[in-house]
């Protein structure tokens, strides 16, 4: 199966049919009241207006949108390690994560797992293989309701990242790679005071320990970041694996990302980097929590500002799965941007799907996978009624 044009197998559904009517159907370009028919996991017909067919499910005017496509979530790691020092059994952790994902309207999820870390004895390093194996085994056993794929987040400042990555690059679920550099004084942490505040609190370090930690991270970056970044990009380009930059902050960062063939700009931290990325053809991905909360928790550029300028392309739930749908509906309701419902929903469906070479989903279109979500707005919140994956109801 080529990574250049990935079309995954659908669940086997023999002669199955689904008929949904009186729905506000959201396509890539418009919203209209209509009827949608599914046969054997695929959308077989889309018609304007309603039907009185006996088998039709009356959607009562709720929105019918494509299943959400999530490119970057840390949610699996949180279920595996729910508290400091607590490691949950891996297979139940995957199942709980899967239920959380589907209940948020996400039918395709890229589980973002870290390759390398800024802490040498990180549990992320110790348990990386365990999580990947549990994900593969539950998926192969047909235990998962969402379609799970791998997104490897490569910390290029870590000395052993390249070796770990090369051991995993041929995994059949791998479909997205991002390169990260969490060195203090640049990208996400241009302000070192913010870096100290975050990591000193996270790892309970005193001032002297934090000074040593910061110095070590800067030395490690000088030794490894440039070499690892170039090597990982070369491997991905040779295999046709889509690439994402991470936390670009300057025009030089963007120029480097464009030259390296990055397709997605994840979480650019400044207006200049986001605008330049968009202009260079990189799809700008921002956190949905940034929209819901009204700004970045790290003090970086607000996603709503990028939407106002029309340079926000993709929303990711990042650390909070339910934020994805909430943010898309909020984006569509804002008065200071040009995102109508169709364009806002595209940020969580068709655009991320295409960026990841998933050309069989992400749109309501005849012949595409019937990954669908029925959503009813209540008190300015999108409330999910049903979720279908390949025509099979999973929520």
mmCIF file of N, CA and C in Angstrom, residues 187 243-286 301 306 309-314 351 355:
data_model
loop_
_atom_site.group_PDB
_atom_site.id
_atom_site.type_symbol
_atom_site.label_atom_id
_atom_site.label_comp_id
_atom_site.label_asym_id
_atom_site.label_seq_id
_atom_site.Cartn_x
_atom_site.Cartn_y
_atom_site.Cartn_z
ATOM 1 N N UNK A 187 11.145 29.052 18.864
ATOM 2 C CA UNK A 187 9.893 28.410 18.498
ATOM 3 C C UNK A 187 8.822 28.591 19.577
ATOM 4 N N UNK A 243 4.760 15.366 5.719
ATOM 5 C CA UNK A 243 5.569 15.977 6.771
ATOM 6 C C UNK A 243 4.910 17.243 7.300
ATOM 7 N N UNK A 244 5.115 17.487 8.592
ATOM 8 C CA UNK A 244 4.620 18.712 9.217
ATOM 9 C C UNK A 244 5.746 19.370 9.996
ATOM 10 N N UNK A 245 5.816 20.686 9.897
ATOM 11 C CA UNK A 245 6.696 21.444 10.783
ATOM 12 C C UNK A 245 5.974 21.640 12.111
ATOM 13 N N UNK A 246 6.667 22.211 13.072
ATOM 14 C CA UNK A 246 6.070 22.348 14.401
ATOM 15 C C UNK A 246 6.593 23.618 15.061
ATOM 16 N N UNK A 247 5.672 24.497 15.451
ATOM 17 C CA UNK A 247 6.023 25.701 16.204
ATOM 18 C C UNK A 247 6.956 26.639 15.450
ATOM 19 N N UNK A 248 6.815 26.749 14.132
ATOM 20 C CA UNK A 248 7.610 27.743 13.412
ATOM 21 C C UNK A 248 7.270 29.136 13.929
ATOM 22 N N UNK A 249 8.326 29.951 14.130
ATOM 23 C CA UNK A 249 8.123 31.273 14.726
ATOM 24 C C UNK A 249 8.628 32.413 13.857
ATOM 25 N N UNK A 250 9.554 32.129 12.952
ATOM 26 C CA UNK A 250 10.190 33.182 12.167
ATOM 27 C C UNK A 250 10.062 32.891 10.677
ATOM 28 N N UNK A 251 10.363 33.891 9.869
ATOM 29 C CA UNK A 251 10.362 33.699 8.422
ATOM 30 C C UNK A 251 11.430 32.706 7.999
ATOM 31 N N UNK A 252 12.538 32.666 8.711
ATOM 32 C CA UNK A 252 13.582 31.686 8.407
ATOM 33 C C UNK A 252 13.088 30.262 8.680
ATOM 34 N N UNK A 253 12.356 30.088 9.766
ATOM 35 C CA UNK A 253 11.770 28.770 10.046
ATOM 36 C C UNK A 253 10.861 28.332 8.902
ATOM 37 N N UNK A 254 10.027 29.238 8.444
ATOM 38 C CA UNK A 254 9.081 28.908 7.376
ATOM 39 C C UNK A 254 9.810 28.595 6.078
ATOM 40 N N UNK A 255 10.826 29.382 5.769
ATOM 41 C CA UNK A 255 11.593 29.133 4.554
ATOM 42 C C UNK A 255 12.243 27.757 4.601
ATOM 43 N N UNK A 256 12.762 27.389 5.761
ATOM 44 C CA UNK A 256 13.359 26.064 5.918
ATOM 45 C C UNK A 256 12.304 24.969 5.752
ATOM 46 N N UNK A 257 11.146 25.150 6.366
ATOM 47 C CA UNK A 257 10.081 24.150 6.269
ATOM 48 C C UNK A 257 9.623 23.972 4.828
ATOM 49 N N UNK A 258 9.465 25.068 4.118
ATOM 50 C CA UNK A 258 9.044 24.990 2.718
ATOM 51 C C UNK A 258 10.100 24.294 1.877
ATOM 52 N N UNK A 259 11.374 24.604 2.123
ATOM 53 C CA UNK A 259 12.461 23.988 1.364
ATOM 54 C C UNK A 259 12.552 22.495 1.626
ATOM 55 N N UNK A 260 12.169 22.079 2.831
ATOM 56 C CA UNK A 260 12.224 20.664 3.192
ATOM 57 C C UNK A 260 10.977 19.901 2.736
ATOM 58 N N UNK A 261 10.043 20.578 2.109
ATOM 59 C CA UNK A 261 8.864 19.901 1.578
ATOM 60 C C UNK A 261 7.772 19.639 2.591
ATOM 61 N N UNK A 262 7.729 20.428 3.666
ATOM 62 C CA UNK A 262 6.665 20.260 4.644
ATOM 63 C C UNK A 262 5.322 20.571 4.010
ATOM 64 N N UNK A 263 4.303 19.811 4.360
ATOM 65 C CA UNK A 263 2.961 20.014 3.825
ATOM 66 C C UNK A 263 2.082 20.772 4.802
ATOM 67 N N UNK A 264 2.349 20.628 6.092
ATOM 68 C CA UNK A 264 1.522 21.209 7.145
ATOM 69 C C UNK A 264 2.412 22.023 8.077
ATOM 70 N N UNK A 265 1.928 23.194 8.490
ATOM 71 C CA UNK A 265 2.608 23.996 9.504
ATOM 72 C C UNK A 265 1.802 23.872 10.796
ATOM 73 N N UNK A 266 2.291 23.030 11.700
ATOM 74 C CA UNK A 266 1.587 22.820 12.965
ATOM 75 C C UNK A 266 1.914 23.924 13.962
ATOM 76 N N UNK A 267 0.873 24.565 14.459
ATOM 77 C CA UNK A 267 0.971 25.499 15.574
ATOM 78 C C UNK A 267 2.031 26.588 15.381
ATOM 79 N N UNK A 268 2.056 27.297 14.246
ATOM 80 C CA UNK A 268 2.979 28.430 14.151
ATOM 81 C C UNK A 268 2.700 29.393 15.301
ATOM 82 N N UNK A 269 3.751 29.960 15.859
ATOM 83 C CA UNK A 269 3.597 30.727 17.096
ATOM 84 C C UNK A 269 3.418 32.215 16.881
ATOM 85 N N UNK A 270 3.659 32.705 15.650
ATOM 86 C CA UNK A 270 3.559 34.133 15.375
ATOM 87 C C UNK A 270 2.707 34.370 14.129
ATOM 88 N N UNK A 271 2.208 35.590 14.032
ATOM 89 C CA UNK A 271 1.451 35.975 12.845
ATOM 90 C C UNK A 271 2.320 35.849 11.596
ATOM 91 N N UNK A 272 3.567 36.342 11.679
ATOM 92 C CA UNK A 272 4.454 36.322 10.518
ATOM 93 C C UNK A 272 4.669 34.905 9.999
ATOM 94 N N UNK A 273 4.896 33.965 10.908
ATOM 95 C CA UNK A 273 5.151 32.581 10.495
ATOM 96 C C UNK A 273 3.897 31.944 9.915
ATOM 97 N N UNK A 274 2.748 32.201 10.505
ATOM 98 C CA UNK A 274 1.501 31.623 9.999
ATOM 99 C C UNK A 274 1.173 32.161 8.612
ATOM 100 N N UNK A 275 1.272 33.476 8.427
ATOM 101 C CA UNK A 275 0.964 34.086 7.129
ATOM 102 C C UNK A 275 1.939 33.588 6.061
ATOM 103 N N UNK A 276 3.222 33.536 6.387
ATOM 104 C CA UNK A 276 4.216 33.080 5.420
ATOM 105 C C UNK A 276 4.009 31.609 5.069
ATOM 106 N N UNK A 277 3.650 30.803 6.056
ATOM 107 C CA UNK A 277 3.389 29.383 5.799
ATOM 108 C C UNK A 277 2.230 29.230 4.826
ATOM 109 N N UNK A 278 1.154 29.937 5.095
ATOM 110 C CA UNK A 278 -0.022 29.873 4.222
ATOM 111 C C UNK A 278 0.334 30.320 2.803
ATOM 112 N N UNK A 279 1.098 31.393 2.700
ATOM 113 C CA UNK A 279 1.487 31.912 1.393
ATOM 114 C C UNK A 279 2.395 30.947 0.638
ATOM 115 N N UNK A 280 3.174 30.168 1.390
ATOM 116 C CA UNK A 280 4.091 29.203 0.776
ATOM 117 C C UNK A 280 3.396 27.903 0.396
ATOM 118 N N UNK A 281 2.118 27.785 0.745
ATOM 119 C CA UNK A 281 1.368 26.579 0.393
ATOM 120 C C UNK A 281 1.292 25.545 1.479
ATOM 121 N N UNK A 282 1.880 25.817 2.658
ATOM 122 C CA UNK A 282 1.719 24.919 3.794
ATOM 123 C C UNK A 282 0.349 25.170 4.410
ATOM 124 N N UNK A 283 -0.325 24.107 4.795
ATOM 125 C CA UNK A 283 -1.615 24.250 5.450
ATOM 126 C C UNK A 283 -1.384 24.545 6.927
ATOM 127 N N UNK A 284 -1.939 25.641 7.397
ATOM 128 C CA UNK A 284 -1.712 26.095 8.761
ATOM 129 C C UNK A 284 -2.670 25.380 9.707
ATOM 130 N N UNK A 285 -2.100 24.623 10.642
ATOM 131 C CA UNK A 285 -2.870 23.867 11.636
ATOM 132 C C UNK A 285 -2.727 24.550 12.981
ATOM 133 N N UNK A 286 -3.849 24.792 13.615
ATOM 134 C CA UNK A 286 -3.861 25.391 14.953
ATOM 135 C C UNK A 286 -4.728 24.545 15.882
ATOM 136 N N UNK A 301 0.326 33.330 19.158
ATOM 137 C CA UNK A 301 -0.722 33.918 18.334
ATOM 138 C C UNK A 301 -2.056 33.200 18.549
ATOM 139 N N UNK A 306 -5.792 34.413 13.095
ATOM 140 C CA UNK A 306 -5.454 33.819 11.804
ATOM 141 C C UNK A 306 -6.716 33.583 10.979
ATOM 142 N N UNK A 309 -7.851 36.664 9.217
ATOM 143 C CA UNK A 309 -7.044 36.962 8.027
ATOM 144 C C UNK A 309 -7.181 35.887 6.952
ATOM 145 N N UNK A 310 -7.958 34.835 7.244
ATOM 146 C CA UNK A 310 -8.189 33.786 6.258
ATOM 147 C C UNK A 310 -7.037 32.836 6.064
ATOM 148 N N UNK A 311 -6.149 32.722 7.047
ATOM 149 C CA UNK A 311 -4.978 31.851 6.880
ATOM 150 C C UNK A 311 -4.999 30.652 7.835
ATOM 151 N N UNK A 312 -6.149 30.361 8.405
ATOM 152 C CA UNK A 312 -6.313 29.169 9.238
ATOM 153 C C UNK A 312 -6.921 28.063 8.389
ATOM 154 N N UNK A 313 -6.205 26.944 8.243
ATOM 155 C CA UNK A 313 -6.635 25.883 7.337
ATOM 156 C C UNK A 313 -7.151 24.636 8.033
ATOM 157 N N UNK A 314 -6.557 24.283 9.181
ATOM 158 C CA UNK A 314 -6.878 23.026 9.862
ATOM 159 C C UNK A 314 -6.981 23.281 11.357
ATOM 160 N N UNK A 351 -9.898 19.180 4.557
ATOM 161 C CA UNK A 351 -8.525 19.682 4.441
ATOM 162 C C UNK A 351 -7.527 18.777 5.148
ATOM 163 N N UNK A 355 -4.486 16.513 3.251
ATOM 164 C CA UNK A 355 -3.083 16.705 3.641
ATOM 165 C C UNK A 355 -2.420 15.389 4.028
#
